[in-house]
Amino acid sequence: SSSSSSSSSSSMPLLRADTEPTTRYIDGPLDAAAIWLFNLKLEQAVNDGADDEERRRNAKGLPAGGFDRLVALADRIASSGRTPPEQRAVVLATLLGLIPPWVRTQFKRLIDPRWAWVDKMNALITVNAFAWLVGPCEIVPRDGDGELAAVKLRKCRYLEQCGCTASCANFCKRPTEGFFREAFGVDAHLAPNHEDGSCVMTFGRKPPEMNDPAFSQPCYSSCAKAAACDPATRGGLYPEPCHRLGDP
């Protein structure tokens, strides 16, 4: 459920009091394989440089597998002491690891991102290849020129399950933008909507260098780490941006 109305005349609530996922997914074999591979690479990142004792400690309490494990591993990365830029770098490397380097090299060698159809092709790839991560999505006209080069995530699977504005920005938004830039040489801008859990991914558009709305969002009130943002705990009228977001 979603709520953006004021709980009183003197304060504004944090975003989305209820972040319990309401969408249930039944992953097919290919989706399950993609999640398994992503989890494997995330776990390798979590355990990078760790000894056997640290590996056992890192594995403690993790779900056995599936998307629950993916979200838990992302939270381990966020709480590992890494800065937000370091978190983004880990996830970007994990995403790039899903595609062999020679494929990325050949793509950038053979495909000029300035060709008009390239943005449309990336929208088509996203809808067909990444629904396991973001949930159902559809190609929509790109703002400005109407080209079918944007993708709307109807209710982002990852955002719905993690319930964290910082994790949305640092685990998904920034790494995904970097993934398309480094893997395929194309610009992409992700614009999450924290009121309804949707997101629009626009190809051929650079993310804003300053004043990106994704980095001014408050915590979800159900987040266990949200107290630092809650206006009720600091005597303020409006919620601060999530304290785990970092700089854009």
CSV table of N, CA and C in Angstrom, one decimal, residues 87-230:
chain,number,residue,atom,x,y,z
A,87,GLN,N,29.8,0.7,-2.8
A,87,GLN,CA,28.7,-0.3,-3.0
A,87,GLN,C,28.2,-0.4,-4.4
A,88,ARG,N,28.1,0.8,-5.1
A,88,ARG,CA,27.7,0.9,-6.5
A,88,ARG,C,28.7,0.2,-7.3
A,89,ALA,N,30.0,0.3,-7.0
A,89,ALA,CA,31.1,-0.3,-7.8
A,89,ALA,C,31.0,-1.8,-7.7
A,90,VAL,N,30.7,-2.3,-6.5
A,90,VAL,CA,30.6,-3.8,-6.4
A,90,VAL,C,29.4,-4.3,-7.2
A,91,VAL,N,28.3,-3.7,-7.2
A,91,VAL,CA,27.1,-4.1,-7.9
A,91,VAL,C,27.3,-4.0,-9.4
A,92,LEU,N,28.0,-2.9,-9.8
A,92,LEU,CA,28.3,-2.7,-11.2
A,92,LEU,C,29.2,-3.8,-11.7
A,93,ALA,N,30.2,-4.2,-11.0
A,93,ALA,CA,31.1,-5.3,-11.4
A,93,ALA,C,30.3,-6.6,-11.5
A,94,THR,N,29.4,-6.8,-10.5
A,94,THR,CA,28.6,-8.0,-10.5
A,94,THR,C,27.7,-8.1,-11.8
A,95,LEU,N,27.0,-7.0,-12.1
A,95,LEU,CA,26.2,-6.9,-13.3
A,95,LEU,C,27.0,-7.2,-14.6
A,96,LEU,N,28.2,-6.5,-14.7
A,96,LEU,CA,29.1,-6.7,-15.8
A,96,LEU,C,29.5,-8.2,-15.9
A,97,GLY,N,29.7,-8.8,-14.8
A,97,GLY,CA,30.1,-10.2,-14.8
A,97,GLY,C,29.1,-11.2,-15.4
A,98,LEU,N,27.8,-10.7,-15.6
A,98,LEU,CA,26.8,-11.6,-16.2
A,98,LEU,C,27.0,-11.7,-17.7
A,99,ILE,N,27.7,-10.8,-18.3
A,99,ILE,CA,28.0,-10.8,-19.7
A,99,ILE,C,29.4,-11.0,-20.0
A,100,PRO,N,29.8,-12.0,-20.8
A,100,PRO,CA,31.3,-12.2,-21.0
A,100,PRO,C,31.9,-10.9,-21.6
A,101,PRO,N,33.1,-10.6,-21.2
A,101,PRO,CA,33.8,-9.4,-21.7
A,101,PRO,C,33.9,-9.3,-23.2
A,102,TRP,N,34.1,-10.5,-23.9
A,102,TRP,CA,34.2,-10.4,-25.4
A,102,TRP,C,32.9,-10.0,-26.0
A,103,VAL,N,31.7,-10.3,-25.4
A,103,VAL,CA,30.4,-9.9,-25.9
A,103,VAL,C,30.3,-8.4,-25.8
A,104,ARG,N,30.7,-7.8,-24.6
A,104,ARG,CA,30.6,-6.4,-24.4
A,104,ARG,C,31.5,-5.7,-25.4
A,105,THR,N,32.7,-6.2,-25.6
A,105,THR,CA,33.7,-5.6,-26.5
A,105,THR,C,33.2,-5.6,-28.0
A,106,GLN,N,32.6,-6.7,-28.4
A,106,GLN,CA,32.1,-6.8,-29.8
A,106,GLN,C,30.9,-5.9,-30.0
A,107,PHE,N,30.1,-5.8,-29.0
A,107,PHE,CA,28.9,-5.0,-29.1
A,107,PHE,C,29.3,-3.5,-29.3
A,108,LYS,N,30.2,-3.0,-28.5
A,108,LYS,CA,30.7,-1.6,-28.7
A,108,LYS,C,31.5,-1.4,-29.9
A,109,ARG,N,32.1,-2.5,-30.4
A,109,ARG,CA,32.9,-2.4,-31.7
A,109,ARG,C,32.0,-2.3,-32.9
A,110,LEU,N,30.9,-3.1,-32.8
A,110,LEU,CA,30.0,-3.2,-34.0
A,110,LEU,C,28.8,-2.2,-34.0
A,111,ILE,N,28.4,-1.8,-32.8
A,111,ILE,CA,27.2,-1.0,-32.7
A,111,ILE,C,27.6,0.5,-32.3
A,112,ASP,N,27.1,1.4,-33.1
A,112,ASP,CA,27.3,2.8,-32.8
A,112,ASP,C,26.1,3.3,-32.0
A,113,PRO,N,26.3,3.8,-30.7
A,113,PRO,CA,25.2,4.2,-29.9
A,113,PRO,C,24.4,5.4,-30.5
A,114,ARG,N,25.0,6.0,-31.4
A,114,ARG,CA,24.3,7.2,-32.0
A,114,ARG,C,23.2,6.7,-33.1
A,115,TRP,N,23.3,5.5,-33.5
A,115,TRP,CA,22.3,5.0,-34.4
A,115,TRP,C,20.9,5.1,-33.8
A,116,ALA,N,19.9,5.5,-34.5
A,116,ALA,CA,18.6,5.8,-33.9
A,116,ALA,C,17.9,4.5,-33.3
A,117,TRP,N,18.2,3.3,-33.9
A,117,TRP,CA,17.5,2.2,-33.4
A,117,TRP,C,18.2,1.5,-32.2
A,118,VAL,N,19.3,2.0,-31.8
A,118,VAL,CA,20.0,1.3,-30.7
A,118,VAL,C,19.3,1.5,-29.3
A,119,ASP,N,18.7,2.7,-29.1
A,119,ASP,CA,18.0,2.9,-27.8
A,119,ASP,C,16.8,2.0,-27.8
A,120,LYS,N,16.1,1.8,-28.9
A,120,LYS,CA,14.9,1.0,-29.0
A,120,LYS,C,15.3,-0.5,-28.7
A,121,MET,N,16.5,-0.9,-29.3
A,121,MET,CA,16.9,-2.2,-29.1
A,121,MET,C,17.2,-2.5,-27.6
A,122,ASN,N,17.8,-1.5,-26.9
A,122,ASN,CA,18.1,-1.7,-25.5
A,122,ASN,C,16.8,-1.8,-24.7
A,123,ALA,N,15.8,-1.0,-25.1
A,123,ALA,CA,14.5,-1.1,-24.4
A,123,ALA,C,14.0,-2.5,-24.5
A,124,LEU,N,14.1,-3.1,-25.8
A,124,LEU,CA,13.6,-4.4,-26.0
A,124,LEU,C,14.4,-5.5,-25.2
A,125,ILE,N,15.7,-5.3,-25.2
A,125,ILE,CA,16.5,-6.3,-24.4
A,125,ILE,C,16.1,-6.2,-22.9
A,126,THR,N,15.9,-5.0,-22.4
A,126,THR,CA,15.5,-4.9,-21.0
A,126,THR,C,14.2,-5.6,-20.6
A,127,VAL,N,13.2,-5.4,-21.5
A,127,VAL,CA,11.9,-6.0,-21.2
A,127,VAL,C,12.0,-7.5,-21.2
A,128,ASN,N,12.8,-8.1,-22.1
A,128,ASN,CA,12.9,-9.5,-22.3
A,128,ASN,C,14.0,-10.2,-21.4
A,129,ALA,N,15.0,-9.5,-20.9
A,129,ALA,CA,16.1,-10.1,-20.3
A,129,ALA,C,16.2,-9.8,-18.8
A,130,PHE,N,15.5,-8.8,-18.3
A,130,PHE,CA,15.7,-8.3,-16.9
A,130,PHE,C,14.4,-8.3,-16.1
A,131,ALA,N,13.4,-8.9,-16.5
A,131,ALA,CA,12.1,-9.0,-15.8
A,131,ALA,C,12.3,-9.8,-14.5
A,132,TRP,N,13.3,-10.7,-14.4
A,132,TRP,CA,13.5,-11.5,-13.2
A,132,TRP,C,14.0,-10.6,-12.1
A,133,LEU,N,14.6,-9.5,-12.4
A,133,LEU,CA,15.1,-8.6,-11.4
A,133,LEU,C,14.1,-7.5,-11.0
A,134,VAL,N,13.5,-6.9,-12.0
A,134,VAL,CA,12.6,-5.7,-11.8
A,134,VAL,C,11.1,-6.0,-11.9
A,135,GLY,N,10.7,-7.2,-12.3
A,135,GLY,CA,9.3,-7.5,-12.4
A,135,GLY,C,8.8,-7.1,-13.8
A,136,PRO,N,7.4,-7.2,-13.9
A,136,PRO,CA,6.8,-6.9,-15.2
A,136,PRO,C,7.1,-5.5,-15.7
A,137,CYS,N,7.4,-5.4,-17.0
A,137,CYS,CA,7.7,-4.1,-17.5
A,137,CYS,C,7.3,-4.0,-19.0
A,138,GLU,N,7.2,-2.8,-19.5
A,138,GLU,CA,6.7,-2.6,-20.8
A,138,GLU,C,7.4,-1.4,-21.5
A,139,ILE,N,7.5,-1.5,-22.8
A,139,ILE,CA,8.1,-0.4,-23.6
A,139,ILE,C,7.1,0.7,-23.7
A,140,VAL,N,7.6,2.0,-23.4
A,140,VAL,CA,6.7,3.1,-23.5
A,140,VAL,C,7.4,4.2,-24.3
A,141,PRO,N,6.7,5.2,-24.8
A,141,PRO,CA,7.3,6.3,-25.6
A,141,PRO,C,8.3,7.1,-24.7
A,142,ARG,N,9.4,7.5,-25.3
A,142,ARG,CA,10.4,8.3,-24.6
A,142,ARG,C,9.9,9.8,-24.5
A,143,ASP,N,10.0,10.4,-23.4
A,143,ASP,CA,9.6,11.8,-23.3
A,143,ASP,C,10.4,12.6,-24.2
A,144,GLY,N,9.8,13.6,-24.9
A,144,GLY,CA,10.5,14.5,-25.7
A,144,GLY,C,10.3,14.2,-27.2
A,145,ASP,N,10.5,12.9,-27.6
A,145,ASP,CA,10.4,12.6,-29.0
A,145,ASP,C,9.5,11.5,-29.3
A,146,GLY,N,8.9,10.8,-28.3
A,146,GLY,CA,8.0,9.7,-28.6
A,146,GLY,C,8.6,8.4,-29.1
A,147,GLU,N,9.9,8.3,-29.2
A,147,GLU,CA,10.5,7.1,-29.7
A,147,GLU,C,10.3,6.0,-28.6
A,148,LEU,N,10.1,4.8,-29.1
A,148,LEU,CA,9.8,3.6,-28.2
A,148,LEU,C,11.2,3.2,-27.6
A,149,ALA,N,11.7,4.0,-26.8
A,149,ALA,CA,13.1,3.8,-26.2
A,149,ALA,C,13.1,4.0,-24.7
A,150,ALA,N,11.9,3.8,-24.1
A,150,ALA,CA,11.9,3.8,-22.6
A,150,ALA,C,11.1,2.6,-22.1
A,151,VAL,N,11.4,2.2,-20.9
A,151,VAL,CA,10.8,1.0,-20.3
A,151,VAL,C,10.2,1.4,-19.0
A,152,LYS,N,8.9,1.1,-18.8
A,152,LYS,CA,8.3,1.4,-17.5
A,152,LYS,C,8.2,0.1,-16.7
A,153,LEU,N,8.8,0.1,-15.5
A,153,LEU,CA,8.7,-1.0,-14.6
A,153,LEU,C,7.4,-0.8,-13.8
A,154,ARG,N,6.4,-1.6,-13.9
A,154,ARG,CA,5.1,-1.3,-13.3
A,154,ARG,C,5.2,-1.3,-11.8
A,155,LYS,N,5.9,-2.2,-11.2
A,155,LYS,CA,6.1,-2.2,-9.8
A,155,LYS,C,7.4,-2.9,-9.5
A,156,CYS,N,8.5,-2.2,-9.4
A,156,CYS,CA,9.8,-2.8,-9.3
A,156,CYS,C,9.9,-3.9,-8.3
A,157,ARG,N,10.3,-5.1,-8.7
A,157,ARG,CA,10.4,-6.2,-7.8
A,157,ARG,C,11.4,-6.0,-6.7
A,158,TYR,N,12.5,-5.5,-7.1
A,158,TYR,CA,13.6,-5.3,-6.1
A,158,TYR,C,13.2,-4.2,-5.1
A,159,LEU,N,12.7,-3.1,-5.6
A,159,LEU,CA,12.3,-2.0,-4.7
A,159,LEU,C,11.2,-2.4,-3.7
A,160,GLU,N,10.2,-3.2,-4.3
A,160,GLU,CA,9.1,-3.6,-3.4
A,160,GLU,C,9.6,-4.5,-2.3
A,161,GLN,N,10.6,-5.4,-2.6
A,161,GLN,CA,11.1,-6.3,-1.6
A,161,GLN,C,12.1,-5.7,-0.6
A,162,CYS,N,13.0,-4.8,-1.1
A,162,CYS,CA,14.0,-4.3,-0.2
A,162,CYS,C,13.4,-3.2,0.6
A,163,GLY,N,12.4,-2.4,0.1
A,163,GLY,CA,11.8,-1.3,0.9
A,163,GLY,C,12.8,-0.3,1.4
A,164,CYS,N,13.7,0.1,0.5
A,164,CYS,CA,14.8,1.0,1.0
A,164,CYS,C,15.1,2.0,-0.2
A,165,THR,N,15.0,3.3,0.1
A,165,THR,CA,15.3,4.2,-1.0
A,165,THR,C,16.8,4.2,-1.3
A,166,ALA,N,17.7,4.0,-0.3
A,166,ALA,CA,19.1,4.0,-0.6
A,166,ALA,C,19.5,2.8,-1.4
A,167,SER,N,18.9,1.6,-1.0
A,167,SER,CA,19.2,0.4,-1.8
A,167,SER,C,18.7,0.5,-3.2
A,168,CYS,N,17.6,1.2,-3.4
A,168,CYS,CA,17.1,1.4,-4.8
A,168,CYS,C,18.2,2.2,-5.6
A,169,ALA,N,18.7,3.3,-5.0
A,169,ALA,CA,19.6,4.2,-5.7
A,169,ALA,C,21.0,3.5,-5.9
A,170,ASN,N,21.5,2.9,-4.8
A,170,ASN,CA,22.9,2.4,-4.8
A,170,ASN,C,23.1,1.0,-5.3
A,171,PHE,N,22.0,0.2,-5.2
A,171,PHE,CA,22.1,-1.2,-5.7
A,171,PHE,C,21.5,-1.4,-7.0
A,172,CYS,N,20.6,-0.5,-7.4
A,172,CYS,CA,19.9,-0.7,-8.7
A,172,CYS,C,20.1,0.5,-9.6
A,173,LYS,N,19.7,1.7,-9.3
A,173,LYS,CA,19.7,2.8,-10.2
A,173,LYS,C,21.1,3.1,-10.7
A,174,ARG,N,22.0,3.5,-9.9
A,174,ARG,CA,23.3,3.9,-10.3
A,174,ARG,C,24.1,2.8,-11.0
A,175,PRO,N,24.1,1.5,-10.4
A,175,PRO,CA,24.8,0.4,-11.1
A,175,PRO,C,24.2,0.1,-12.5
A,176,THR,N,22.8,0.2,-12.6
A,176,THR,CA,22.2,-0.1,-13.9
A,176,THR,C,22.5,0.9,-14.9
A,177,GLU,N,22.5,2.2,-14.5
A,177,GLU,CA,22.9,3.2,-15.5
A,177,GLU,C,24.4,3.0,-15.9
A,178,GLY,N,25.2,2.6,-15.0
A,178,GLY,CA,26.6,2.4,-15.3
A,178,GLY,C,26.8,1.1,-16.1
A,179,PHE,N,26.0,0.1,-15.9
A,179,PHE,CA,26.0,-1.1,-16.7
A,179,PHE,C,25.8,-0.9,-18.1
A,180,PHE,N,24.7,-0.1,-18.5
A,180,PHE,CA,24.5,0.1,-19.9
A,180,PHE,C,25.5,1.0,-20.5
A,181,ARG,N,26.1,1.9,-19.8
A,181,ARG,CA,27.2,2.8,-20.3
A,181,ARG,C,28.4,2.0,-20.5
A,182,GLU,N,28.8,1.1,-19.6
A,182,GLU,CA,30.1,0.4,-19.7
A,182,GLU,C,30.0,-0.9,-20.6
A,183,ALA,N,28.8,-1.5,-20.5
A,183,ALA,CA,28.7,-2.8,-21.3
A,183,ALA,C,28.3,-2.5,-22.7
A,184,PHE,N,27.5,-1.5,-23.0
A,184,PHE,CA,27.0,-1.3,-24.4
A,184,PHE,C,27.3,0.1,-24.9
A,185,GLY,N,27.9,1.0,-24.1
A,185,GLY,CA,28.2,2.3,-24.5
A,185,GLY,C,27.0,3.2,-24.7
A,186,VAL,N,25.9,2.9,-24.1
A,186,VAL,CA,24.7,3.8,-24.2
A,186,VAL,C,24.3,4.4,-22.9
A,187,ASP,N,23.7,5.6,-23.0
A,187,ASP,CA,23.2,6.3,-21.9
A,187,ASP,C,21.8,5.7,-21.4
A,188,ALA,N,21.6,5.7,-20.1
A,188,ALA,CA,20.3,5.3,-19.6
A,188,ALA,C,20.1,6.1,-18.3
A,189,HIS,N,18.8,6.4,-18.1
A,189,HIS,CA,18.4,7.2,-16.9
A,189,HIS,C,17.3,6.4,-16.2
A,190,LEU,N,17.5,6.1,-15.0
A,190,LEU,CA,16.4,5.4,-14.2
A,190,LEU,C,15.8,6.5,-13.3
A,191,ALA,N,14.4,6.5,-13.3
A,191,ALA,CA,13.7,7.5,-12.5
A,191,ALA,C,12.7,6.7,-11.7
A,192,PRO,N,13.0,6.3,-10.4
A,192,PRO,CA,12.1,5.6,-9.6
A,192,PRO,C,11.0,6.5,-9.0
A,193,ASN,N,9.8,5.9,-8.9
A,193,ASN,CA,8.7,6.6,-8.3
A,193,ASN,C,8.4,5.9,-6.9
A,194,HIS,N,8.8,6.5,-5.8
A,194,HIS,CA,8.6,5.9,-4.5
A,194,HIS,C,7.2,5.9,-4.0
A,195,GLU,N,6.3,6.6,-4.7
A,195,GLU,CA,4.9,6.6,-4.3
A,195,GLU,C,4.2,5.4,-4.7
A,196,ASP,N,4.5,4.8,-5.9
A,196,ASP,CA,3.8,3.6,-6.3
A,196,ASP,C,4.7,2.5,-6.6
A,197,GLY,N,6.0,2.7,-6.5
A,197,GLY,CA,7.0,1.6,-6.7
A,197,GLY,C,7.3,1.4,-8.1
A,198,SER,N,6.9,2.2,-9.0
A,198,SER,CA,7.2,2.1,-10.4
A,198,SER,C,8.6,2.7,-10.7
A,199,CYS,N,9.0,2.6,-12.0
A,199,CYS,CA,10.3,3.2,-12.4
A,199,CYS,C,10.3,3.3,-13.9
A,200,VAL,N,10.8,4.4,-14.4
A,200,VAL,CA,10.9,4.6,-15.9
A,200,VAL,C,12.4,4.6,-16.2
A,201,MET,N,12.8,3.7,-17.1
A,201,MET,CA,14.2,3.6,-17.6
A,201,MET,C,14.2,4.2,-19.0
A,202,THR,N,14.9,5.3,-19.2
A,202,THR,CA,14.9,5.9,-20.5
A,202,THR,C,16.3,5.8,-21.1
A,203,PHE,N,16.4,5.2,-22.3
A,203,PHE,CA,17.6,5.1,-23.0
A,203,PHE,C,17.9,6.3,-23.9
A,204,GLY,N,19.2,6.6,-24.1
A,204,GLY,CA,19.5,7.8,-24.9
A,204,GLY,C,19.4,9.1,-24.1
A,205,ARG,N,19.3,8.9,-22.7
A,205,ARG,CA,19.2,10.1,-21.9
A,205,ARG,C,20.2,9.9,-20.7
A,206,LYS,N,21.1,10.9,-20.5
A,206,LYS,CA,22.0,10.9,-19.4
A,206,LYS,C,21.3,11.2,-18.1
A,207,PRO,N,21.7,10.5,-17.0
A,207,PRO,CA,21.2,10.9,-15.7
A,207,PRO,C,21.6,12.3,-15.4
A,208,PRO,N,20.7,13.0,-14.6
A,208,PRO,CA,21.1,14.4,-14.3
A,208,PRO,C,22.4,14.4,-13.4
A,209,GLU,N,23.3,15.3,-13.7
A,209,GLU,CA,24.5,15.4,-12.9
A,209,GLU,C,24.2,16.0,-11.5
A,210,MET,N,23.2,16.9,-11.4
A,210,MET,CA,22.9,17.5,-10.2
A,210,MET,C,21.4,17.4,-10.0
A,211,ASN,N,21.0,17.5,-8.7
A,211,ASN,CA,19.6,17.5,-8.3
A,211,ASN,C,18.8,16.4,-8.8
A,212,ASP,N,19.3,15.2,-8.8
A,212,ASP,CA,18.6,14.0,-9.2
A,212,ASP,C,17.6,13.7,-8.1
A,213,PRO,N,16.3,13.7,-8.4
A,213,PRO,CA,15.3,13.4,-7.3
A,213,PRO,C,15.5,12.2,-6.5
A,214,ALA,N,16.1,11.2,-7.2
A,214,ALA,CA,16.3,9.9,-6.5
A,214,ALA,C,17.2,10.0,-5.2
A,215,PHE,N,18.0,11.1,-5.2
A,215,PHE,CA,18.9,11.3,-4.0
A,215,PHE,C,18.4,12.3,-3.0
A,216,SER,N,17.1,12.6,-3.1
A,216,SER,CA,16.5,13.5,-2.1
A,216,SER,C,15.3,12.8,-1.4
A,217,GLN,N,15.2,11.5,-1.6
A,217,GLN,CA,14.1,10.8,-1.0
A,217,GLN,C,14.3,10.4,0.4
A,218,PRO,N,13.3,10.5,1.2
A,218,PRO,CA,13.4,10.0,2.6
A,218,PRO,C,13.3,8.5,2.7
A,219,CYS,N,13.6,8.0,3.9
A,219,CYS,CA,13.4,6.6,4.1
A,219,CYS,C,12.0,6.1,4.1
A,220,TYR,N,11.7,4.8,3.9
A,220,TYR,CA,10.4,4.3,4.2
A,220,TYR,C,10.3,4.1,5.7
A,221,SER,N,9.1,4.4,6.2
A,221,SER,CA,9.0,4.4,7.7
A,221,SER,C,9.1,3.0,8.3
A,222,SER,N,8.9,2.0,7.4
A,222,SER,CA,9.0,0.6,7.9
A,222,SER,C,10.4,0.1,7.9
A,223,CYS,N,11.3,0.9,7.4
A,223,CYS,CA,12.7,0.5,7.3
A,223,CYS,C,13.3,0.5,8.7
A,224,ALA,N,14.0,-0.5,9.1
A,224,ALA,CA,14.6,-0.6,10.4
A,224,ALA,C,15.7,0.5,10.7
A,225,LYS,N,16.2,1.0,9.6
A,225,LYS,CA,17.3,2.0,9.7
A,225,LYS,C,16.8,3.4,9.5
A,226,ALA,N,15.4,3.6,9.5
A,226,ALA,CA,14.8,4.9,9.1
A,226,ALA,C,14.8,6.0,10.2
A,227,ALA,N,15.2,5.6,11.5
A,227,ALA,CA,15.0,6.6,12.6
A,227,ALA,C,15.7,7.9,12.3
A,228,ALA,N,16.9,7.9,11.7
A,228,ALA,CA,17.7,9.1,11.5
A,228,ALA,C,17.0,10.1,10.5
A,229,CYS,N,16.0,9.6,9.7
A,229,CYS,CA,15.3,10.5,8.8
A,229,CYS,C,14.0,10.9,9.3
A,230,ASP,N,13.5,10.3,10.3
A,230,ASP,CA,12.1,10.5,10.8
A,230,ASP,C,12.0,11.9,11.4
